Coordinates of C-alpha atoms in Angstrom, one line a residue:
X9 CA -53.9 45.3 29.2
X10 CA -54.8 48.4 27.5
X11 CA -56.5 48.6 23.9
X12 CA -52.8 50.8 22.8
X13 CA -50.7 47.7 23.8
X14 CA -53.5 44.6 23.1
X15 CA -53.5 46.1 19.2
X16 CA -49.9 46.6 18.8
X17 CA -47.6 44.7 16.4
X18 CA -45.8 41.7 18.3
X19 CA -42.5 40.2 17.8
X20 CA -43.8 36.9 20.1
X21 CA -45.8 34.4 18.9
X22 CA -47.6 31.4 19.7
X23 CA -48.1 28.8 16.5
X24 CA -49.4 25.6 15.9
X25 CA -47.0 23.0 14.3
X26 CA -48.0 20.1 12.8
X27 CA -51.1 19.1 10.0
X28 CA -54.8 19.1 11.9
X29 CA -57.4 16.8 10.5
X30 CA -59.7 17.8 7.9
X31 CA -62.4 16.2 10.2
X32 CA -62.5 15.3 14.0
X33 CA -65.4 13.6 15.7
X34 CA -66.8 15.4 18.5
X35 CA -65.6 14.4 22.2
X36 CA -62.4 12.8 20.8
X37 CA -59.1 13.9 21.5
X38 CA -57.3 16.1 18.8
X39 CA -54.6 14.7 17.0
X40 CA -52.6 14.6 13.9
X41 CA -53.4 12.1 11.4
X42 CA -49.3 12.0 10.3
X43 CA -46.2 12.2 12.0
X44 CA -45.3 14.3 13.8
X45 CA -48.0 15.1 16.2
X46 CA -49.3 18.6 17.0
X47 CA -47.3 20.9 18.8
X48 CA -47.9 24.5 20.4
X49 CA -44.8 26.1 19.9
X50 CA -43.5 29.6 21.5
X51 CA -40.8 32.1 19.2
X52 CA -39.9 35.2 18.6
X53 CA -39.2 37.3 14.7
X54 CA -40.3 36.7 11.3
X55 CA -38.0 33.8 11.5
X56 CA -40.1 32.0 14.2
X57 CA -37.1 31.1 16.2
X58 CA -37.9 29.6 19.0
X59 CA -37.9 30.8 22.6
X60 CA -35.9 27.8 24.9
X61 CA -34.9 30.1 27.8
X62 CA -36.4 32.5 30.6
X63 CA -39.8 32.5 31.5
X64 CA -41.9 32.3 28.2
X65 CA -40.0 29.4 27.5
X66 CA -41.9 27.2 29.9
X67 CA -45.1 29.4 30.1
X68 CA -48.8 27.9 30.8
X69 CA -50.5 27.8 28.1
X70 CA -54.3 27.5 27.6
X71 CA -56.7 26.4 24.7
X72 CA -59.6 27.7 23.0
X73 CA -62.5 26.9 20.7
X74 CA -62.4 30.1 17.9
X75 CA -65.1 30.6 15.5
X76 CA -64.2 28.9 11.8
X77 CA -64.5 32.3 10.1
X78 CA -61.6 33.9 12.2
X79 CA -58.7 34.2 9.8
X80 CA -60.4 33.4 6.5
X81 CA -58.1 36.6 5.4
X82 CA -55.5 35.4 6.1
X83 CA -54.0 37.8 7.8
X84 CA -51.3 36.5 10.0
X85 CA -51.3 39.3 12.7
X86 CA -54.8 40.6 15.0
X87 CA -55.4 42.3 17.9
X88 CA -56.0 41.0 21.3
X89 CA -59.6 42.1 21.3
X90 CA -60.3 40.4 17.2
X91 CA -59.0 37.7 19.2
X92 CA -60.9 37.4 21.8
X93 CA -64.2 38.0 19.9
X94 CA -63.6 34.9 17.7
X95 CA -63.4 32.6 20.6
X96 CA -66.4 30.1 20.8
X97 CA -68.3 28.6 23.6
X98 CA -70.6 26.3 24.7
X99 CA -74.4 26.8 23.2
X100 CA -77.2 26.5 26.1
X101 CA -77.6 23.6 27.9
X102 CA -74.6 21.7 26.2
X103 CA -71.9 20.7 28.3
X104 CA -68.4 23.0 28.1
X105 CA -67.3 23.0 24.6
X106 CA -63.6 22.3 25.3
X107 CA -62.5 19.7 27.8
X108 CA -58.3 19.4 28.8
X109 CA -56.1 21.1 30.9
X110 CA -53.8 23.9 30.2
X111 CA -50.5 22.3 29.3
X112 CA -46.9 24.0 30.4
X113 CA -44.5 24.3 27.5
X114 CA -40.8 22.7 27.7
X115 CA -38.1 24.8 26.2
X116 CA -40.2 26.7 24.4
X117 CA -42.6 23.2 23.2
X118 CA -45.3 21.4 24.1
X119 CA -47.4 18.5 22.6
X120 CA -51.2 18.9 22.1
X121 CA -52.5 15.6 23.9
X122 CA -56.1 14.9 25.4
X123 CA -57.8 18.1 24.4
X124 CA -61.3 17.2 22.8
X125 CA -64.4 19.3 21.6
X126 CA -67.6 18.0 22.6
X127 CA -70.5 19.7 20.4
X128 CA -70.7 19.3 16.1
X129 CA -69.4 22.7 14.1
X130 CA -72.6 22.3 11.6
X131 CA -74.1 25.3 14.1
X132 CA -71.8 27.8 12.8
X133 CA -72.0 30.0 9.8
X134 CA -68.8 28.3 8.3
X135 CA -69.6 24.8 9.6
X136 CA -66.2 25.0 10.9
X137 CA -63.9 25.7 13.9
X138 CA -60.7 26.5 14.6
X139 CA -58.0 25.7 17.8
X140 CA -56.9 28.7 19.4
X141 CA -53.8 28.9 22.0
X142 CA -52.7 31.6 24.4
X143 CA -50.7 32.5 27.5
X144 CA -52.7 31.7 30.8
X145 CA -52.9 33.1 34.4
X146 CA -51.5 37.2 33.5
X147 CA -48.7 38.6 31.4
X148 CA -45.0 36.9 31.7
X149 CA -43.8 40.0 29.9
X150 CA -44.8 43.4 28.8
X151 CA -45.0 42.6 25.5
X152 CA -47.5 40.7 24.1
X153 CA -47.5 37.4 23.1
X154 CA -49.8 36.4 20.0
X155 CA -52.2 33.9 20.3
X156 CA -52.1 30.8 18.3
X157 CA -54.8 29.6 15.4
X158 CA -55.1 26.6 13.7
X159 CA -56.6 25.9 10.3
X160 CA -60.3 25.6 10.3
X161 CA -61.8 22.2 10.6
X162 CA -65.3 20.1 10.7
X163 CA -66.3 18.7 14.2
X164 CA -68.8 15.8 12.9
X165 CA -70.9 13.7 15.4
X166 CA -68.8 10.7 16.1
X167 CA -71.4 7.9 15.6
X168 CA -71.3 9.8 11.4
X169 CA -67.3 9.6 11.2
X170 CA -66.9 6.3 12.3
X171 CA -68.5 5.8 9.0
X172 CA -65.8 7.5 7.0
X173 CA -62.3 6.8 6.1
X174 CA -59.5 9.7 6.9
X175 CA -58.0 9.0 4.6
X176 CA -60.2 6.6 2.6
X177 CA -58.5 4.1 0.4
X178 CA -58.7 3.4 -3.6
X179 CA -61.0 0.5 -2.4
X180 CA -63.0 2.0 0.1
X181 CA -66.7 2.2 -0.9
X182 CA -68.1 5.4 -2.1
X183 CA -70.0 6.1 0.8
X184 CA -67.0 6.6 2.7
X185 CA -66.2 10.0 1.4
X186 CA -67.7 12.9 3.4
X187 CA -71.1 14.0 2.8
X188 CA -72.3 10.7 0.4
X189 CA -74.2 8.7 3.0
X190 CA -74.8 5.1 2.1
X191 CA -77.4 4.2 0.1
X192 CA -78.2 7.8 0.3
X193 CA -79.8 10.7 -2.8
X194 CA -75.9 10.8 -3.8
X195 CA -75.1 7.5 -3.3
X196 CA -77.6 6.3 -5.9
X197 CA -76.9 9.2 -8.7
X198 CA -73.5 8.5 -8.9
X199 CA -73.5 5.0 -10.0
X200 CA -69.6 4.6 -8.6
X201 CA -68.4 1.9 -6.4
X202 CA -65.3 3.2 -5.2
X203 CA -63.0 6.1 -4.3
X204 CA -60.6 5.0 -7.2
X205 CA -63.6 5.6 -9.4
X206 CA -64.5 8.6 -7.9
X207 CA -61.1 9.6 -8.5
X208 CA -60.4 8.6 -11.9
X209 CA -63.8 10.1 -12.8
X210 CA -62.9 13.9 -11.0
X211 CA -59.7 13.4 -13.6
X212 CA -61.1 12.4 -16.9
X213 CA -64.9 13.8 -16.8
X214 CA -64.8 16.3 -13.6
X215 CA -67.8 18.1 -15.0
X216 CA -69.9 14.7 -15.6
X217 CA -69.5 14.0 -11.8
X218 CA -70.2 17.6 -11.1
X219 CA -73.6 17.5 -12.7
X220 CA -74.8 13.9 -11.2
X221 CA -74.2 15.8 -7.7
X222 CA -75.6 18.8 -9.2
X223 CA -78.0 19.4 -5.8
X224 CA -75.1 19.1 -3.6
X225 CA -74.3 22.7 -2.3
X226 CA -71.1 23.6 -4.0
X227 CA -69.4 23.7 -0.3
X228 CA -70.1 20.4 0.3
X229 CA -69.1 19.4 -2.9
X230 CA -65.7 21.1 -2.4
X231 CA -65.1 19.1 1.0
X232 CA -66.1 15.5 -0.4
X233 CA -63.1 16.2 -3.4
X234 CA -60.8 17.3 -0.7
X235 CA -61.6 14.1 1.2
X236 CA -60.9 11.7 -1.8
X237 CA -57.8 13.4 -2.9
X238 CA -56.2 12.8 0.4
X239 CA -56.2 9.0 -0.4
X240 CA -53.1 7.3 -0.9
X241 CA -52.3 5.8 -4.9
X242 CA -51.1 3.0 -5.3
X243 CA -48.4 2.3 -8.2
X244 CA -50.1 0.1 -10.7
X245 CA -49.8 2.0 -14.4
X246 CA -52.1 1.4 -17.2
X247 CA -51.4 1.9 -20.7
X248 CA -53.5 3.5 -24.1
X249 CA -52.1 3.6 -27.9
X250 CA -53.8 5.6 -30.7
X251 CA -52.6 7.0 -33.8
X252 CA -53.5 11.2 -33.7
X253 CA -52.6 12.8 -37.1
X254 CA -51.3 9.5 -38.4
X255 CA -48.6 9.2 -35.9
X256 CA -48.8 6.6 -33.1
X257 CA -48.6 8.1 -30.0
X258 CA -48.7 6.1 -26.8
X259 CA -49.8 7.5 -22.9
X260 CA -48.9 5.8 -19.7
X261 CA -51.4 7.0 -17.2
X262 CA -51.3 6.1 -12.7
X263 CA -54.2 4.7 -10.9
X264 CA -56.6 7.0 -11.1
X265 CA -55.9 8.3 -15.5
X266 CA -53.9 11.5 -14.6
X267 CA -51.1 11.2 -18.0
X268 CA -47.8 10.8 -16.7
X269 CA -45.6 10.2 -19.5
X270 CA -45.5 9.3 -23.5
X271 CA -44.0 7.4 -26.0
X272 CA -43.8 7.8 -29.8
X273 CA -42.1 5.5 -31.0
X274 CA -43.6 2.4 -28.8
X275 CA -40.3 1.6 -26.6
X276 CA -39.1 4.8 -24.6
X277 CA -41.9 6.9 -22.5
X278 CA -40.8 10.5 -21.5
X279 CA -42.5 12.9 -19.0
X280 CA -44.4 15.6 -20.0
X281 CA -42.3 18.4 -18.9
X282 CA -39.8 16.9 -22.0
X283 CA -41.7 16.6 -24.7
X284 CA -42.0 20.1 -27.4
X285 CA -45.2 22.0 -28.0
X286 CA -46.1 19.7 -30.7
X287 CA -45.8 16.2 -29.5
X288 CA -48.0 17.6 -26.2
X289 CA -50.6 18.6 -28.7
X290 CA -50.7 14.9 -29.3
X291 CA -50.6 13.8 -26.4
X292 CA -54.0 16.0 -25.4
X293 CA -55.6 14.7 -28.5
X294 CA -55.1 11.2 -27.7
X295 CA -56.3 12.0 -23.8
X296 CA -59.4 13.0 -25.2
X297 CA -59.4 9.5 -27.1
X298 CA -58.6 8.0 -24.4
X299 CA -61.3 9.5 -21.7
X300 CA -64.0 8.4 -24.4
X301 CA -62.9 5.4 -24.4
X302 CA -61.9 4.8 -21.0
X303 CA -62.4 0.6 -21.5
X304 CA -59.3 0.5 -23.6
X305 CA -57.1 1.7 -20.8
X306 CA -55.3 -1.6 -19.9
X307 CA -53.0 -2.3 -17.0
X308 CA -49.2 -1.9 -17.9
X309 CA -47.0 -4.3 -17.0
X310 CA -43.3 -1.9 -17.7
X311 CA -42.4 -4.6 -20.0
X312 CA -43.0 -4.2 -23.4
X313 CA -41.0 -1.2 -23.7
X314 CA -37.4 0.3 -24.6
X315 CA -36.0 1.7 -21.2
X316 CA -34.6 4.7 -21.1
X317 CA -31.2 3.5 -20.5
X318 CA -31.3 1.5 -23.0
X319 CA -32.3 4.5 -25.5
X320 CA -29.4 6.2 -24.0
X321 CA -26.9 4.0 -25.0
X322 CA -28.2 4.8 -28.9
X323 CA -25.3 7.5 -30.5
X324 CA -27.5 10.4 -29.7
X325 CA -26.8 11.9 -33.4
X326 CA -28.9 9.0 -34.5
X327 CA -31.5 9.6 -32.2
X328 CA -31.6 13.3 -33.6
X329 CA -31.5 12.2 -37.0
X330 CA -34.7 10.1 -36.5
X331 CA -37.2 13.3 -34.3
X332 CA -35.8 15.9 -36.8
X333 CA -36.8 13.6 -40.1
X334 CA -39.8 12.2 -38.3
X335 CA -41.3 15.3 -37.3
X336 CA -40.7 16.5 -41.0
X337 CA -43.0 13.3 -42.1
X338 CA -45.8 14.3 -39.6
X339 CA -46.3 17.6 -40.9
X340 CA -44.3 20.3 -39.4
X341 CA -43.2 21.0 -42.9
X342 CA -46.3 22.2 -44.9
X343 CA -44.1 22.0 -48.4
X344 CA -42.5 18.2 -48.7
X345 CA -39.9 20.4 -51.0
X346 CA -38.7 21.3 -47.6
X347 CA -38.5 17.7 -46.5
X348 CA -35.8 17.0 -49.3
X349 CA -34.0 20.4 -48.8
X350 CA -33.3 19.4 -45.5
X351 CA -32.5 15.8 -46.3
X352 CA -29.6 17.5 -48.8
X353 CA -28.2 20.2 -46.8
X354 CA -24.8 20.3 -44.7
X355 CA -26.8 19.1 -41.4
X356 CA -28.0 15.5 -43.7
X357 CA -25.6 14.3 -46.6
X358 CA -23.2 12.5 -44.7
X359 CA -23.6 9.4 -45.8
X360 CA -21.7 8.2 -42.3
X361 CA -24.8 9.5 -40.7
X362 CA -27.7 7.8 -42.5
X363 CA -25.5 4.4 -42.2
X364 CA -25.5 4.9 -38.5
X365 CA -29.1 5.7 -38.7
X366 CA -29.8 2.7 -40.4
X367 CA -27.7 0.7 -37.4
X368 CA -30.0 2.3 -34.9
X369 CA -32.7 1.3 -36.9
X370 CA -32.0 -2.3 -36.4
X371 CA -30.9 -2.6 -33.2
X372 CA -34.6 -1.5 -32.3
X373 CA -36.5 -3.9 -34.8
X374 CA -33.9 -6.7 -33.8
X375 CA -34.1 -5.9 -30.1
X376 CA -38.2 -4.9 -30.1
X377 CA -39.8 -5.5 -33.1
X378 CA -43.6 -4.7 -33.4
X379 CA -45.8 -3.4 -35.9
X380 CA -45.8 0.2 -34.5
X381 CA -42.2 0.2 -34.7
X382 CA -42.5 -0.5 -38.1
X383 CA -44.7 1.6 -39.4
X384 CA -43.0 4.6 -38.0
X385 CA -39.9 3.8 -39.2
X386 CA -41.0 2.8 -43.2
X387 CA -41.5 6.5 -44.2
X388 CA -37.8 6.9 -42.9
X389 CA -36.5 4.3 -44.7
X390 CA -38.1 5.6 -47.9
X391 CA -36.4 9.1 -47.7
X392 CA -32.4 7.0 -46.3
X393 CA -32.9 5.1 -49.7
X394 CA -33.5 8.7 -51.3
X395 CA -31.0 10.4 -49.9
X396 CA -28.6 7.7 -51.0
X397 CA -29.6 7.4 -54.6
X398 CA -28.9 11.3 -54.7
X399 CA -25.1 11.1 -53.6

């Protein structure tokens, strides 16, 4: 093929579909770590439709070891020749660095099955490698048909990985996350048992754990977080309560302390996207209390709170009534003149309204009563009796 025609833009391609491992152990077949498995896929246009007729659609197709650094730009187009230069083989005296057959593609598909790569990718400059496809035995067309490139990977000796989890679980020992060998310089500094405290660390003190592996190469560190945050969470919650600016202020947190939702008034948690700017200053000021004091994050059991639904079925100009007066207490008003104006205007003298306020009031304490609940809601009943005296 001639350079004019190997460098010109395509409108065939060749792509891998499907996820590739992180990490593969060397001399052991290729494979997806999730359904579906890996495919080699033949199409045509930006749209990537595949090609299920004629010739192309059931052309042989080869496989190739390409260097890790090929396509680190990203660039979704290359020549024939960039190609061809990133391909990869066997260092001296090592045995071929690819072993399986060409497969032939069926309507325009075929499944990558018992292709292996026998030598470690530590050799090269990126540590890595990538998969690379093309068409074998001559041009089906005139056109070219671009090769195919997978996303770079490690190829670890096998007798290391079997070591490691992929992906590890919250349980798994420390020492099964990539690059911490066991009982190892890392192993030791870290003074962590599990991945779930690995985890839960890399969330509430990510620079902490940073610094105890402060010799690892930065690289290295990159890949061993990348490992642990493949692991799957489980769905046990745990709970913390504080009081920030003298309001209570409670944060439900998942398995490993990443916040997901709030509550302020003890019963009904909302998720962060809800809450204003103000209540999610709170909430950061008690996750700092909180990641201080990391003991007093208990398990939560869903139980000791008012459910959503049941919130809902509160008449919402109650429910309004209490966040706009309540935020008034907490100081959103600098001038408590400002508190009583609003208590008097059009928006607060219906006396129909604080009565149904008050309602709300004890269905909570009658349905859920608990000292938080209380406390929040004594300043409120201070300013109903107030705003009654004044009609």
């Amino acid at each position: 093929m001639d350079p004019i025609h190997a460098s010109r833009v395509t409108n065939l391609q060749l792509h891998f579909e499907g996820t590739f491992p992180h990490t593969l152990s060397n001399g052991r077949q290729i494979q997806s770590q999730v359904k579906p498995p890996i495919q080699i896929v033949i199409s045509k246009g930006s749209s990537k439709e595949v090609i299920t007729s004629g010739p192309l659609s059931s052309a042989k197709i080869e496989f190739l070891v390409l260097d890790g650094e090929f396509g680190k730009d990203e660039k979704e187009d290359w020549t024939q020749e960039e190609f061809e230069k990133s391909v990869v083989t066997a260092r001296q005296g090592k045995r071929p660095l690819l072993i399986g057959d060409p497969i032939r593609l069926r309507d325009g598909i075929g499944e990558i099955k018992d292709i292996a790569i026998t030598d470690v990718s530590r050799w090269m400059k990126t540590g890595k490698f990538r998969l690379g496809a093309r068409v074998a035995g001559g041009s089906i067309t005139e056109e070219r048909v671009r090769e195919a490139r997978s996303e770079a990977f490690f190829v670890k000796d096998r007798r290391d990985v079997t070591m490691k989890h992929y992906p590890p679980s919250l349980c798994d020992k420390i020492w099964r996350l990539e690059n911490i060998a066991k009982d190892g310089a890392f192993h030791r500094k870290l003074e962590i048992n599990t991945v779930q405290e690995f985890l839960q660390h890399l969330v509430t003190d990510p620079n902490g754990l940073r610094k105890k592996l402060g010799s690892m190469a930065q690289k290295k560190w990159e890949a061993t977080v990348a490992h642990a945050k493949t692991c799957k969470l489980d769905y046990k919650q745990y709970k913390y309560n504080g009081t920030v600016y003298g309001r209570q202020v409670g944060l439900l947190f998942n398995c490993i302390h990443e916040v997901l939702e709030a509550t302020f008034d003890g019963r009904t948690y909302q998720i962060l996207a809800n809450l204003s700017a103000y209540e999610k200053t709170l909430v950061e000021e008690l996750m700092r209390q909180a990641y201080a004091n990391k003991e007093d994050i208990v398990e939560f059991d869903g139980n000791d709170h008012l459910t959503l639904e049941a919130a809902a079925s509160i008449p919402r100009s109650s429910r309004d009534l209490h966040t706009q007066v309540l935020s008034s207490i907490q100081g959103n008003y600098n001038d408590s003149g400002l508190i009583m104006d609003e208590l008097f205007s059009g928006n607060y003298n219906d006396s129909g309204l604080m009565e149904e306020h008050l309602l709300w009031e004890d269905a909570i304490v009658a349905q859920h009563p608990s000292p938080i609940q209380l406390q929040n809601f004594s300043a409120m009943n201070d300013l109903t009796l107030i705003s009654f005296m004044g009609q």
